[in-house]
Amino acid sequence: METKVIKINSPADYPLLDPAAACLRSGGLAAIPTETVYGLAGNALDADASRKIYAAKGRPQDNPLIVHISDFYQWAPLVQEIPASALTLAKAYWPGPMTIILKKSALIPDATSGGLDTVAVRMPSDPIAREVITRSGVPLAAPSANTSGRPSPTRAEHVYEDLNGKIDYIVDGGPCAVGVESTVVTLVDGAPRILRPGGITPEMIRDVLGACEVDPAVYEQLKEGVKAASPGMKYRHYAPRARVTVLSGPLDAYVRCVNAHAQEEGVYALCFDREGAKLSVPYIEYGAQADSAAQAHQLFDALRELDERGARRVYARMPSGEGVGLAVYNRLMRAAAFEVIELEK
């Protein structure tokens, strides 16, 4: 089948969403824009719809899905209870790029939660996403709308490239604003803990709740046999077809290392703005070194462009890991399967 594309230019076009909303309500799949990345949406209360999401993406079924809502009143039925800390956090940063994990209610099927007794819920700030949820009348499970393991899609064209013929609709709302997936924070046990970093930083959560830990899996591969509590924890993610290695060290050491591989076929550099001119290999720049938000916005586009150019080996600059840079660090490290070279100064 040919996937239907619905282009939304303004709120005046919202009635065009009705066929996609009806499709979602009846168990079909539609890719929708959010402020983070495009999501592959299905009825979160329908186990069959969730299984279709896994099948379309080629996603392991123990990797939980995030449930998207469009209003606060939709949250309570999905969880056993909403503690004061969760409500405080949601009031501070919803709608926005933050996902909160709590114990799930009986409404959430195991197929949606990846077999866990918890559910991850967020309220996107993208108005088109919320309009689709509202018109469908059901909460929507929506992981990134890409083939599992590939760089996440920040444009409708990326979704079409990966999923045309596998899903019913693509809602084209233009480029995503943030560019990396939402922050996932669990409030199930003890202090708030970030399982996946995003646009809401640990510092922002501490400002509201006074404390916030960062799970070790943000920095390293999940240990064998440990069940993933959040999307983006367990498997190699966000990866282009090329082998990616992250180089940690100052610019001059990076330049020396990359240029030493200039005669090798298919070598590319992934570097910060205004650094590429120093290199003897083809390069893609993904934001200024001091601008983590720009890096987040451009990273997945850059990783997909590496595929378009036929890159086979990529040497990437290490992001800072501070603030939003922690999300950039996490995505790039997973794209590289945590392969890092520490450069001598």
GROMACS .gro file of N, CA, C and O in nm, residues 57-179:
model
  492
   57LYS      N    1   0.818  -0.088   1.271
   57LYS     CA    2   0.952  -0.036   1.299
   57LYS      C    3   1.058  -0.146   1.297
   57LYS      O    4   1.177  -0.115   1.286
   58GLY      N    5   1.016  -0.272   1.313
   58GLY     CA    6   1.114  -0.377   1.337
   58GLY      C    7   1.176  -0.362   1.474
   58GLY      O    8   1.294  -0.388   1.494
   59ARG      N    9   1.094  -0.322   1.571
   59ARG     CA   10   1.140  -0.287   1.706
   59ARG      C   11   1.125  -0.407   1.800
   59ARG      O   12   1.021  -0.474   1.799
   60PRO      N   13   1.225  -0.435   1.885
   60PRO     CA   14   1.210  -0.541   1.985
   60PRO      C   15   1.091  -0.513   2.076
   60PRO      O   16   1.073  -0.399   2.121
   61GLN      N   17   1.011  -0.616   2.107
   61GLN     CA   18   0.887  -0.594   2.179
   61GLN      C   19   0.905  -0.576   2.329
   61GLN      O   20   0.808  -0.550   2.400
   62ASP      N   21   1.029  -0.586   2.378
   62ASP     CA   22   1.052  -0.556   2.520
   62ASP      C   23   1.099  -0.411   2.539
   62ASP      O   24   1.139  -0.372   2.648
   63ASN      N   25   1.091  -0.331   2.433
   63ASN     CA   26   1.132  -0.191   2.438
   63ASN      C   27   1.004  -0.107   2.452
   63ASN      O   28   0.928  -0.094   2.357
   64PRO      N   29   0.975  -0.053   2.571
   64PRO     CA   30   0.844   0.009   2.596
   64PRO      C   31   0.817   0.131   2.508
   64PRO      O   32   0.908   0.197   2.460
   65LEU      N   33   0.687   0.158   2.489
   65LEU     CA   34   0.641   0.271   2.409
   65LEU      C   35   0.599   0.385   2.501
   65LEU      O   36   0.550   0.362   2.612
   66ILE      N   37   0.615   0.508   2.454
   66ILE     CA   38   0.570   0.625   2.530
   66ILE      C   39   0.428   0.660   2.488
   66ILE      O   40   0.395   0.664   2.368
   67VAL      N   41   0.343   0.686   2.586
   67VAL     CA   42   0.203   0.721   2.561
   67VAL      C   43   0.190   0.873   2.560
   67VAL      O   44   0.236   0.941   2.652
   68HIS      N   45   0.125   0.926   2.457
   68HIS     CA   46   0.110   1.070   2.439
   68HIS      C   47  -0.035   1.112   2.466
   68HIS      O   48  -0.129   1.048   2.417
   69ILE      N   49  -0.049   1.219   2.544
   69ILE     CA   50  -0.181   1.275   2.575
   69ILE      C   51  -0.184   1.421   2.532
   69ILE      O   52  -0.080   1.482   2.507
   70SER      N   53  -0.305   1.476   2.524
   70SER     CA   54  -0.319   1.615   2.481
   70SER      C   55  -0.370   1.706   2.590
   70SER      O   56  -0.375   1.828   2.573
   71ASP      N   57  -0.408   1.649   2.706
   71ASP     CA   58  -0.461   1.729   2.816
   71ASP      C   59  -0.437   1.657   2.948
   71ASP      O   60  -0.429   1.533   2.951
   72PHE      N   61  -0.427   1.732   3.056
   72PHE     CA   62  -0.396   1.673   3.187
   72PHE      C   63  -0.499   1.570   3.230
   72PHE      O   64  -0.464   1.469   3.293
   73TYR      N   65  -0.626   1.590   3.199
   73TYR     CA   66  -0.730   1.499   3.248
   73TYR      C   67  -0.713   1.357   3.192
   73TYR      O   68  -0.767   1.260   3.247
   74GLN      N   69  -0.638   1.342   3.082
   74GLN     CA   70  -0.619   1.210   3.021
   74GLN      C   71  -0.514   1.126   3.094
   74GLN      O   72  -0.502   1.006   3.068
   75TRP      N   73  -0.438   1.186   3.183
   75TRP     CA   74  -0.327   1.118   3.248
   75TRP      C   75  -0.372   1.021   3.356
   75TRP      O   76  -0.328   0.903   3.358
   76ALA      N   77  -0.460   1.065   3.447
   76ALA     CA   78  -0.495   0.986   3.566
   76ALA      C   79  -0.545   0.845   3.532
   76ALA      O   80  -0.508   0.749   3.601
   77PRO      N   81  -0.630   0.825   3.430
   77PRO     CA   82  -0.677   0.689   3.403
   77PRO      C   83  -0.567   0.592   3.359
   77PRO      O   84  -0.587   0.470   3.364
   78LEU      N   85  -0.453   0.643   3.318
   78LEU     CA   86  -0.346   0.558   3.264
   78LEU      C   87  -0.251   0.506   3.371
   78LEU      O   88  -0.173   0.414   3.344
   79VAL      N   89  -0.257   0.564   3.492
   79VAL     CA   90  -0.162   0.529   3.598
   79VAL      C   91  -0.237   0.495   3.726
   79VAL      O   92  -0.355   0.527   3.742
   80GLN      N   93  -0.166   0.428   3.818
   80GLN     CA   94  -0.229   0.392   3.946
   80GLN      C   95  -0.253   0.513   4.033
   80GLN      O   96  -0.357   0.524   4.099
   81GLU      N   97  -0.157   0.603   4.036
   81GLU     CA   98  -0.173   0.728   4.109
   81GLU      C   99  -0.072   0.829   4.056
   81GLU      O  100   0.029   0.793   3.996
   82ILE      N  101  -0.102   0.957   4.077
   82ILE     CA  102  -0.010   1.064   4.038
   82ILE      C  103   0.041   1.129   4.166
   82ILE      O  104  -0.031   1.205   4.232
   83PRO      N  105   0.164   1.098   4.206
   83PRO     CA  106   0.217   1.160   4.329
   83PRO      C  107   0.239   1.309   4.311
   83PRO      O  108   0.245   1.360   4.198
   84ALA      N  109   0.252   1.378   4.422
   84ALA     CA  110   0.268   1.524   4.418
   84ALA      C  111   0.390   1.565   4.336
   84ALA      O  112   0.386   1.665   4.263
   85SER      N  113   0.498   1.488   4.346
   85SER     CA  114   0.619   1.522   4.270
   85SER      C  115   0.595   1.517   4.121
   85SER      O  116   0.643   1.602   4.044
   86ALA      N  117   0.518   1.417   4.076
   86ALA     CA  118   0.488   1.405   3.934
   86ALA      C  119   0.402   1.520   3.886
   86ALA      O  120   0.424   1.577   3.777
   87LEU      N  121   0.304   1.558   3.967
   87LEU     CA  122   0.215   1.668   3.929
   87LEU      C  123   0.294   1.800   3.924
   87LEU      O  124   0.275   1.881   3.831
   88THR      N  125   0.383   1.820   4.018
   88THR     CA  126   0.466   1.941   4.020
   88THR      C  127   0.552   1.949   3.895
   88THR      O  128   0.563   2.054   3.830
   89LEU      N  129   0.612   1.836   3.859
   89LEU     CA  130   0.700   1.832   3.742
   89LEU      C  131   0.620   1.855   3.614
   89LEU      O  132   0.663   1.930   3.525
   90ALA      N  133   0.504   1.791   3.605
   90ALA     CA  134   0.421   1.806   3.485
   90ALA      C  135   0.372   1.950   3.469
   90ALA      O  136   0.370   2.004   3.358
   91LYS      N  137   0.333   2.013   3.579
   91LYS     CA  138   0.286   2.151   3.571
   91LYS      C  139   0.397   2.246   3.527
   91LYS      O  140   0.371   2.348   3.463
   92ALA      N  141   0.522   2.208   3.560
   92ALA     CA  142   0.635   2.293   3.521
   92ALA      C  143   0.672   2.277   3.375
   92ALA      O  144   0.707   2.376   3.309
   93TYR      N  145   0.663   2.157   3.320
   93TYR     CA  146   0.722   2.132   3.189
   93TYR      C  147   0.629   2.067   3.086
   93TYR      O  148   0.674   2.034   2.977
   94TRP      N  149   0.504   2.048   3.118
   94TRP     CA  150   0.405   2.004   3.018
   94TRP      C  151   0.318   2.121   2.977
   94TRP      O  152   0.281   2.202   3.063
   95PRO      N  153   0.278   2.132   2.851
   95PRO     CA  154   0.326   2.051   2.739
   95PRO      C  155   0.474   2.078   2.712
   95PRO      O  156   0.520   2.191   2.723
   96GLY      N  157   0.549   1.973   2.674
   96GLY     CA  158   0.690   1.989   2.646
   96GLY      C  159   0.761   1.857   2.633
   96GLY      O  160   0.701   1.750   2.649
   97PRO      N  161   0.892   1.862   2.608
   97PRO     CA  162   0.968   1.741   2.576
   97PRO      C  163   1.012   1.662   2.699
   97PRO      O  164   1.131   1.640   2.722
   98MET      N  165   0.916   1.622   2.782
   98MET     CA  166   0.946   1.545   2.902
   98MET      C  167   0.846   1.433   2.920
   98MET      O  168   0.724   1.454   2.907
   99THR      N  169   0.896   1.313   2.949
   99THR     CA  170   0.816   1.193   2.972
   99THR      C  171   0.831   1.150   3.117
   99THR      O  172   0.943   1.145   3.170
  100ILE      N  173   0.719   1.118   3.181
  100ILE     CA  174   0.718   1.078   3.322
  100ILE      C  175   0.673   0.934   3.333
  100ILE      O  176   0.568   0.896   3.279
  101ILE      N  177   0.752   0.852   3.405
  101ILE     CA  178   0.718   0.711   3.425
  101ILE      C  179   0.658   0.692   3.564
  101ILE      O  180   0.716   0.733   3.665
  102LEU      N  181   0.539   0.628   3.566
  102LEU     CA  182   0.471   0.592   3.690
  102LEU      C  183   0.417   0.449   3.676
  102LEU      O  184   0.420   0.392   3.568
  103LYS      N  185   0.367   0.393   3.785
  103LYS     CA  186   0.303   0.262   3.779
  103LYS      C  187   0.179   0.272   3.691
  103LYS      O  188   0.099   0.364   3.704
  104LYS      N  189   0.161   0.175   3.603
  104LYS     CA  190   0.052   0.181   3.506
  104LYS      C  191  -0.078   0.128   3.565
  104LYS      O  192  -0.079   0.047   3.659
  105SER      N  193  -0.189   0.173   3.506
  105SER     CA  194  -0.320   0.119   3.541
  105SER      C  195  -0.351  -0.001   3.451
  105SER      O  196  -0.277  -0.032   3.357
  106ALA      N  197  -0.465  -0.065   3.477
  106ALA     CA  198  -0.506  -0.182   3.399
  106ALA      C  199  -0.542  -0.145   3.256
  106ALA      O  200  -0.554  -0.235   3.171
  107LEU      N  201  -0.559  -0.016   3.226
  107LEU     CA  202  -0.592   0.025   3.089
  107LEU      C  203  -0.477   0.004   2.991
  107LEU      O  204  -0.499  -0.010   2.871
  108ILE      N  205  -0.354   0.005   3.041
  108ILE     CA  206  -0.237  -0.003   2.954
  108ILE      C  207  -0.200  -0.149   2.931
  108ILE      O  208  -0.160  -0.219   3.025
  109PRO      N  209  -0.211  -0.198   2.809
  109PRO     CA  210  -0.176  -0.338   2.783
  109PRO      C  211  -0.024  -0.360   2.790
  109PRO      O  212   0.055  -0.267   2.770
  110ASP      N  213   0.013  -0.485   2.818
  110ASP     CA  214   0.155  -0.517   2.824
  110ASP      C  215   0.225  -0.490   2.692
  110ASP      O  216   0.344  -0.459   2.690
  111ALA      N  217   0.152  -0.501   2.582
  111ALA     CA  218   0.212  -0.476   2.451
  111ALA      C  219   0.258  -0.331   2.437
  111ALA      O  220   0.353  -0.303   2.363
  112THR      N  221   0.193  -0.240   2.507
  112THR     CA  222   0.231  -0.099   2.504
  112THR      C  223   0.346  -0.070   2.599
  112THR      O  224   0.437   0.008   2.567
  113SER      N  225   0.346  -0.133   2.715
  113SER     CA  226   0.447  -0.104   2.818
  113SER      C  227   0.570  -0.193   2.808
  113SER      O  228   0.659  -0.186   2.894
  114GLY      N  229   0.578  -0.276   2.704
  114GLY     CA  230   0.693  -0.364   2.690
  114GLY      C  231   0.701  -0.468   2.800
  114GLY      O  232   0.808  -0.514   2.835
  115GLY      N  233   0.582  -0.506   2.856
  115GLY     CA  234   0.578  -0.606   2.962
  115GLY      C  235   0.608  -0.552   3.100
  115GLY      O  236   0.609  -0.628   3.197
  116LEU      N  237   0.632  -0.421   3.112
  116LEU     CA  238   0.662  -0.360   3.242
  116LEU      C  239   0.533  -0.328   3.318
  116LEU      O  240   0.425  -0.319   3.258
  117ASP      N  241   0.546  -0.307   3.449
  117ASP     CA  242   0.431  -0.265   3.530
  117ASP      C  243   0.422  -0.114   3.540
  117ASP      O  244   0.349  -0.059   3.622
  118THR      N  245   0.499  -0.044   3.458
  118THR     CA  246   0.500   0.102   3.455
  118THR      C  247   0.459   0.150   3.315
  118THR      O  248   0.458   0.073   3.219
  119VAL      N  249   0.426   0.279   3.308
  119VAL     CA  250   0.394   0.340   3.179
  119VAL      C  251   0.460   0.477   3.170
  119VAL      O  252   0.464   0.552   3.269
  120ALA      N  253   0.513   0.508   3.053
  120ALA     CA  254   0.576   0.637   3.027
  120ALA      C  255   0.476   0.725   2.954
  120ALA      O  256   0.422   0.685   2.851
  121VAL      N  257   0.451   0.845   3.007
  121VAL     CA  258   0.349   0.935   2.951
  121VAL      C  259   0.409   1.073   2.930
  121VAL      O  260   0.487   1.121   3.013
  122ARG      N  261   0.372   1.137   2.818
  122ARG     CA  262   0.410   1.276   2.799
  122ARG      C  263   0.301   1.351   2.724
  122ARG      O  264   0.215   1.291   2.659
  123MET      N  265   0.306   1.484   2.737
  123MET     CA  266   0.214   1.572   2.667
  123MET      C  267   0.298   1.662   2.574
  123MET      O  268   0.364   1.754   2.620
  124PRO      N  269   0.298   1.634   2.444
  124PRO     CA  270   0.382   1.712   2.353
  124PRO      C  271   0.335   1.856   2.341
  124PRO      O  272   0.216   1.886   2.358
  125SER      N  273   0.428   1.945   2.313
  125SER     CA  274   0.392   2.086   2.295
  125SER      C  275   0.355   2.118   2.151
  125SER      O  276   0.297   2.223   2.125
  126ASP      N  277   0.387   2.028   2.057
  126ASP     CA  278   0.353   2.053   1.917
  126ASP      C  279   0.201   2.057   1.901
  126ASP      O  280   0.132   1.960   1.935
  127PRO      N  281   0.145   2.166   1.848
  127PRO     CA  282   0.000   2.177   1.840
  127PRO      C  283  -0.064   2.076   1.746
  127PRO      O  284  -0.177   2.032   1.769
  128ILE      N  285   0.008   2.036   1.641
  128ILE     CA  286  -0.048   1.936   1.549
  128ILE      C  287  -0.059   1.801   1.620
  128ILE      O  288  -0.160   1.731   1.607
  129ALA      N  289   0.044   1.764   1.695
  129ALA     CA  290   0.040   1.638   1.769
  129ALA      C  291  -0.079   1.636   1.864
  129ALA      O  292  -0.154   1.538   1.870
  130ARG      N  293  -0.098   1.744   1.939
  130ARG     CA  294  -0.210   1.748   2.034
  130ARG      C  295  -0.344   1.745   1.962
  130ARG      O  296  -0.441   1.684   2.009
  131GLU      N  297  -0.351   1.808   1.846
  131GLU     CA  298  -0.476   1.808   1.769
  131GLU      C  299  -0.510   1.667   1.721
  131GLU      O  300  -0.626   1.624   1.726
  132VAL      N  301  -0.410   1.593   1.676
  132VAL     CA  302  -0.434   1.454   1.634
  132VAL      C  303  -0.483   1.370   1.751
  132VAL      O  304  -0.578   1.292   1.738
  133ILE      N  305  -0.418   1.385   1.868
  133ILE     CA  306  -0.460   1.308   1.986
  133ILE      C  307  -0.604   1.342   2.022
  133ILE      O  308  -0.686   1.254   2.047
  134THR      N  309  -0.636   1.471   2.025
  134THR     CA  310  -0.771   1.515   2.060
  134THR      C  311  -0.873   1.460   1.962
  134THR      O  312  -0.979   1.409   2.001
  135ARG      N  313  -0.845   1.472   1.834
  135ARG     CA  314  -0.941   1.426   1.733
  135ARG      C  315  -0.956   1.274   1.731
  135ARG      O  316  -1.062   1.222   1.698
  136SER      N  317  -0.849   1.202   1.767
  136SER     CA  318  -0.860   1.055   1.769
  136SER      C  319  -0.939   1.007   1.889
  136SER      O  320  -1.000   0.899   1.886
  137GLY      N  321  -0.937   1.084   1.998
  137GLY     CA  322  -1.013   1.049   2.117
  137GLY      C  323  -0.950   0.941   2.204
  137GLY      O  324  -1.013   0.891   2.297
  138VAL      N  325  -0.824   0.906   2.175
  138VAL     CA  326  -0.754   0.805   2.254
  138VAL      C  327  -0.609   0.849   2.277
  138VAL      O  328  -0.554   0.924   2.196
  139PRO      N  329  -0.548   0.807   2.389
  139PRO     CA  330  -0.405   0.834   2.405
  139PRO      C  331  -0.327   0.755   2.300
  139PRO      O  332  -0.368   0.644   2.262
  140LEU      N  333  -0.218   0.810   2.255
  140LEU     CA  334  -0.144   0.749   2.145
  140LEU      C  335  -0.005   0.703   2.190
  140LEU      O  336   0.073   0.782   2.242
  141ALA      N  337   0.024   0.575   2.170
  141ALA     CA  338   0.160   0.525   2.185
  141ALA      C  339   0.238   0.569   2.063
  141ALA      O  340   0.193   0.549   1.949
  142ALA      N  341   0.355   0.629   2.083
  142ALA     CA  342   0.425   0.686   1.968
  142ALA      C  343   0.576   0.688   1.990
  142ALA      O  344   0.632   0.787   2.038
  143PRO      N  345   0.645   0.580   1.954
  143PRO     CA  346   0.792   0.586   1.947
  143PRO      C  347   0.833   0.664   1.823
  143PRO      O  348   0.747   0.706   1.744
  144SER      N  349   0.961   0.685   1.804
  144SER     CA  350   1.006   0.757   1.685
  144SER      C  351   0.966   0.682   1.558
  144SER      O  352   0.968   0.559   1.553
  145ALA      N  353   0.930   0.758   1.456
  145ALA     CA  354   0.873   0.701   1.333
  145ALA      C  355   0.981   0.667   1.232
  145ALA      O  356   0.989   0.724   1.123
  146ASN      N  357   1.065   0.571   1.272
  146ASN     CA  358   1.175   0.529   1.187
  146ASN      C  359   1.193   0.379   1.199
  146ASN      O  360   1.140   0.316   1.290
  147THR      N  361   1.269   0.322   1.109
  147THR     CA  362   1.312   0.184   1.126
  147THR      C  363   1.397   0.174   1.251
  147THR      O  364   1.485   0.258   1.274
  148SER      N  365   1.371   0.074   1.335
  148SER     CA  366   1.439   0.063   1.463
  148SER      C  367   1.590   0.063   1.445
  148SER      O  368   1.645  -0.009   1.361
  149GLY      N  369   1.658   0.145   1.526
  149GLY     CA  370   1.803   0.155   1.522
  149GLY      C  371   1.855   0.266   1.434
  149GLY      O  372   1.969   0.309   1.451
  150ARG      N  373   1.774   0.314   1.340
  150ARG     CA  374   1.816   0.421   1.249
  150ARG      C  375   1.807   0.557   1.318
  150ARG      O  376   1.741   0.572   1.421
  151PRO      N  377   1.872   0.661   1.264
  151PRO     CA  378   1.855   0.794   1.321
  151PRO      C  379   1.708   0.835   1.323
  151PRO      O  380   1.634   0.809   1.228
  152SER      N  381   1.666   0.897   1.430
  152SER     CA  382   1.526   0.936   1.444
  152SER      C  383   1.488   1.041   1.340
  152SER      O  384   1.573   1.121   1.299
  153PRO      N  385   1.361   1.045   1.296
  153PRO     CA  386   1.319   1.136   1.190
  153PRO      C  387   1.278   1.273   1.244
  153PRO      O  388   1.196   1.282   1.336
  154THR      N  389   1.333   1.378   1.188
  154THR     CA  390   1.294   1.513   1.226
  154THR      C  391   1.218   1.583   1.114
  154THR      O  392   1.180   1.699   1.129
  155ARG      N  393   1.194   1.512   1.005
  155ARG     CA  394   1.117   1.564   0.891
  155ARG      C  395   1.029   1.452   0.837
  155ARG      O  396   1.064   1.333   0.846
  156ALA      N  397   0.918   1.489   0.776
  156ALA     CA  398   0.827   1.389   0.720
  156ALA      C  399   0.896   1.306   0.613
  156ALA      O  400   0.866   1.187   0.595
  157GLU      N  401   0.991   1.368   0.540
  157GLU     CA  402   1.062   1.294   0.435
  157GLU      C  403   1.139   1.176   0.493
  157GLU      O  404   1.151   1.070   0.429
  158HIS      N  405   1.194   1.192   0.614
  158HIS     CA  406   1.265   1.081   0.678
  158HIS      C  407   1.170   0.966   0.708
  158HIS      O  408   1.205   0.849   0.692
  159VAL      N  409   1.050   0.999   0.754
  159VAL     CA  410   0.950   0.897   0.784
  159VAL      C  411   0.913   0.821   0.657
  159VAL      O  412   0.906   0.697   0.655
  160TYR      N  413   0.890   0.895   0.550
  160TYR     CA  414   0.850   0.834   0.423
  160TYR      C  415   0.959   0.738   0.376
  160TYR      O  416   0.931   0.627   0.327
  161GLU      N  417   1.084   0.779   0.392
  161GLU     CA  418   1.197   0.696   0.349
  161GLU      C  419   1.198   0.562   0.422
  161GLU      O  420   1.225   0.457   0.362
  162ASP      N  421   1.169   0.563   0.552
  162ASP     CA  422   1.176   0.442   0.632
  162ASP      C  423   1.048   0.359   0.630
  162ASP      O  424   1.054   0.235   0.634
  163LEU      N  425   0.931   0.424   0.628
  163LEU     CA  426   0.807   0.354   0.659
  163LEU      C  427   0.700   0.358   0.550
  163LEU      O  428   0.590   0.307   0.572
  164ASN      N  429   0.729   0.416   0.434
  164ASN     CA  430   0.629   0.416   0.327
  164ASN      C  431   0.586   0.273   0.295
  164ASN      O  432   0.669   0.184   0.276
  165GLY      N  433   0.454   0.254   0.291
  165GLY     CA  434   0.398   0.123   0.263
  165GLY      C  435   0.378   0.037   0.386
  165GLY      O  436   0.314  -0.069   0.377
  166LYS      N  437   0.428   0.081   0.502
  166LYS     CA  438   0.415   0.003   0.625
  166LYS      C  439   0.313   0.061   0.721
  166LYS      O  440   0.274  -0.005   0.817
  167ILE      N  441   0.273   0.188   0.699
  167ILE     CA  442   0.179   0.255   0.787
  167ILE      C  443   0.072   0.324   0.702
  167ILE      O  444   0.087   0.336   0.580
  168ASP      N  445  -0.035   0.369   0.766
  168ASP     CA  446  -0.148   0.423   0.692
  168ASP      C  447  -0.130   0.569   0.650
  168ASP      O  448  -0.160   0.606   0.536
  169TYR      N  449  -0.082   0.652   0.744
  169TYR     CA  450  -0.074   0.796   0.718
  169TYR      C  451   0.058   0.853   0.770
  169TYR      O  452   0.116   0.803   0.866
  170ILE      N  453   0.102   0.961   0.706
  170ILE     CA  454   0.207   1.048   0.758
  170ILE      C  455   0.150   1.189   0.762
  170ILE      O  456   0.103   1.240   0.660
  171VAL      N  457   0.149   1.249   0.879
  171VAL     CA  458   0.108   1.389   0.893
  171VAL      C  459   0.233   1.475   0.885
  171VAL      O  460   0.321   1.467   0.971
  172ASP      N  461   0.243   1.555   0.782
  172ASP     CA  462   0.360   1.640   0.758
  172ASP      C  463   0.337   1.778   0.819
  172ASP      O  464   0.261   1.858   0.766
  173GLY      N  465   0.404   1.804   0.930
  173GLY     CA  466   0.392   1.934   0.996
  173GLY      C  467   0.520   2.016   0.989
  173GLY      O  468   0.535   2.112   1.063
  174GLY      N  469   0.611   1.977   0.897
  174GLY     CA  470   0.737   2.050   0.885
  174GLY      C  471   0.843   1.997   0.980
  174GLY      O  472   0.822   1.898   1.051
  175PRO      N  473   0.960   2.061   0.984
  175PRO     CA  474   1.071   2.014   1.068
  175PRO      C  475   1.039   2.024   1.216
  175PRO      O  476   0.965   2.113   1.260
  176CYS      N  477   1.093   1.932   1.295
  176CYS     CA  478   1.074   1.933   1.440
  176CYS      C  479   1.164   2.039   1.504
  176CYS      O  480   1.275   2.065   1.458
  177ALA      N  481   1.117   2.098   1.611
  177ALA     CA  482   1.186   2.211   1.672
  177ALA      C  483   1.306   2.169   1.757
  177ALA      O  484   1.412   2.230   1.751
  178VAL      N  485   1.290   2.064   1.840
  178VAL     CA  486   1.396   2.026   1.934
  178VAL      C  487   1.499   1.937   1.866
  178VAL      O  488   1.619   1.962   1.872
  179GLY      N  489   1.454   1.828   1.804
  179GLY     CA  490   1.545   1.746   1.726
  179GLY      C  491   1.594   1.619   1.793
  179GLY      O  492   1.648   1.532   1.727
   0.00000   0.00000   0.00000
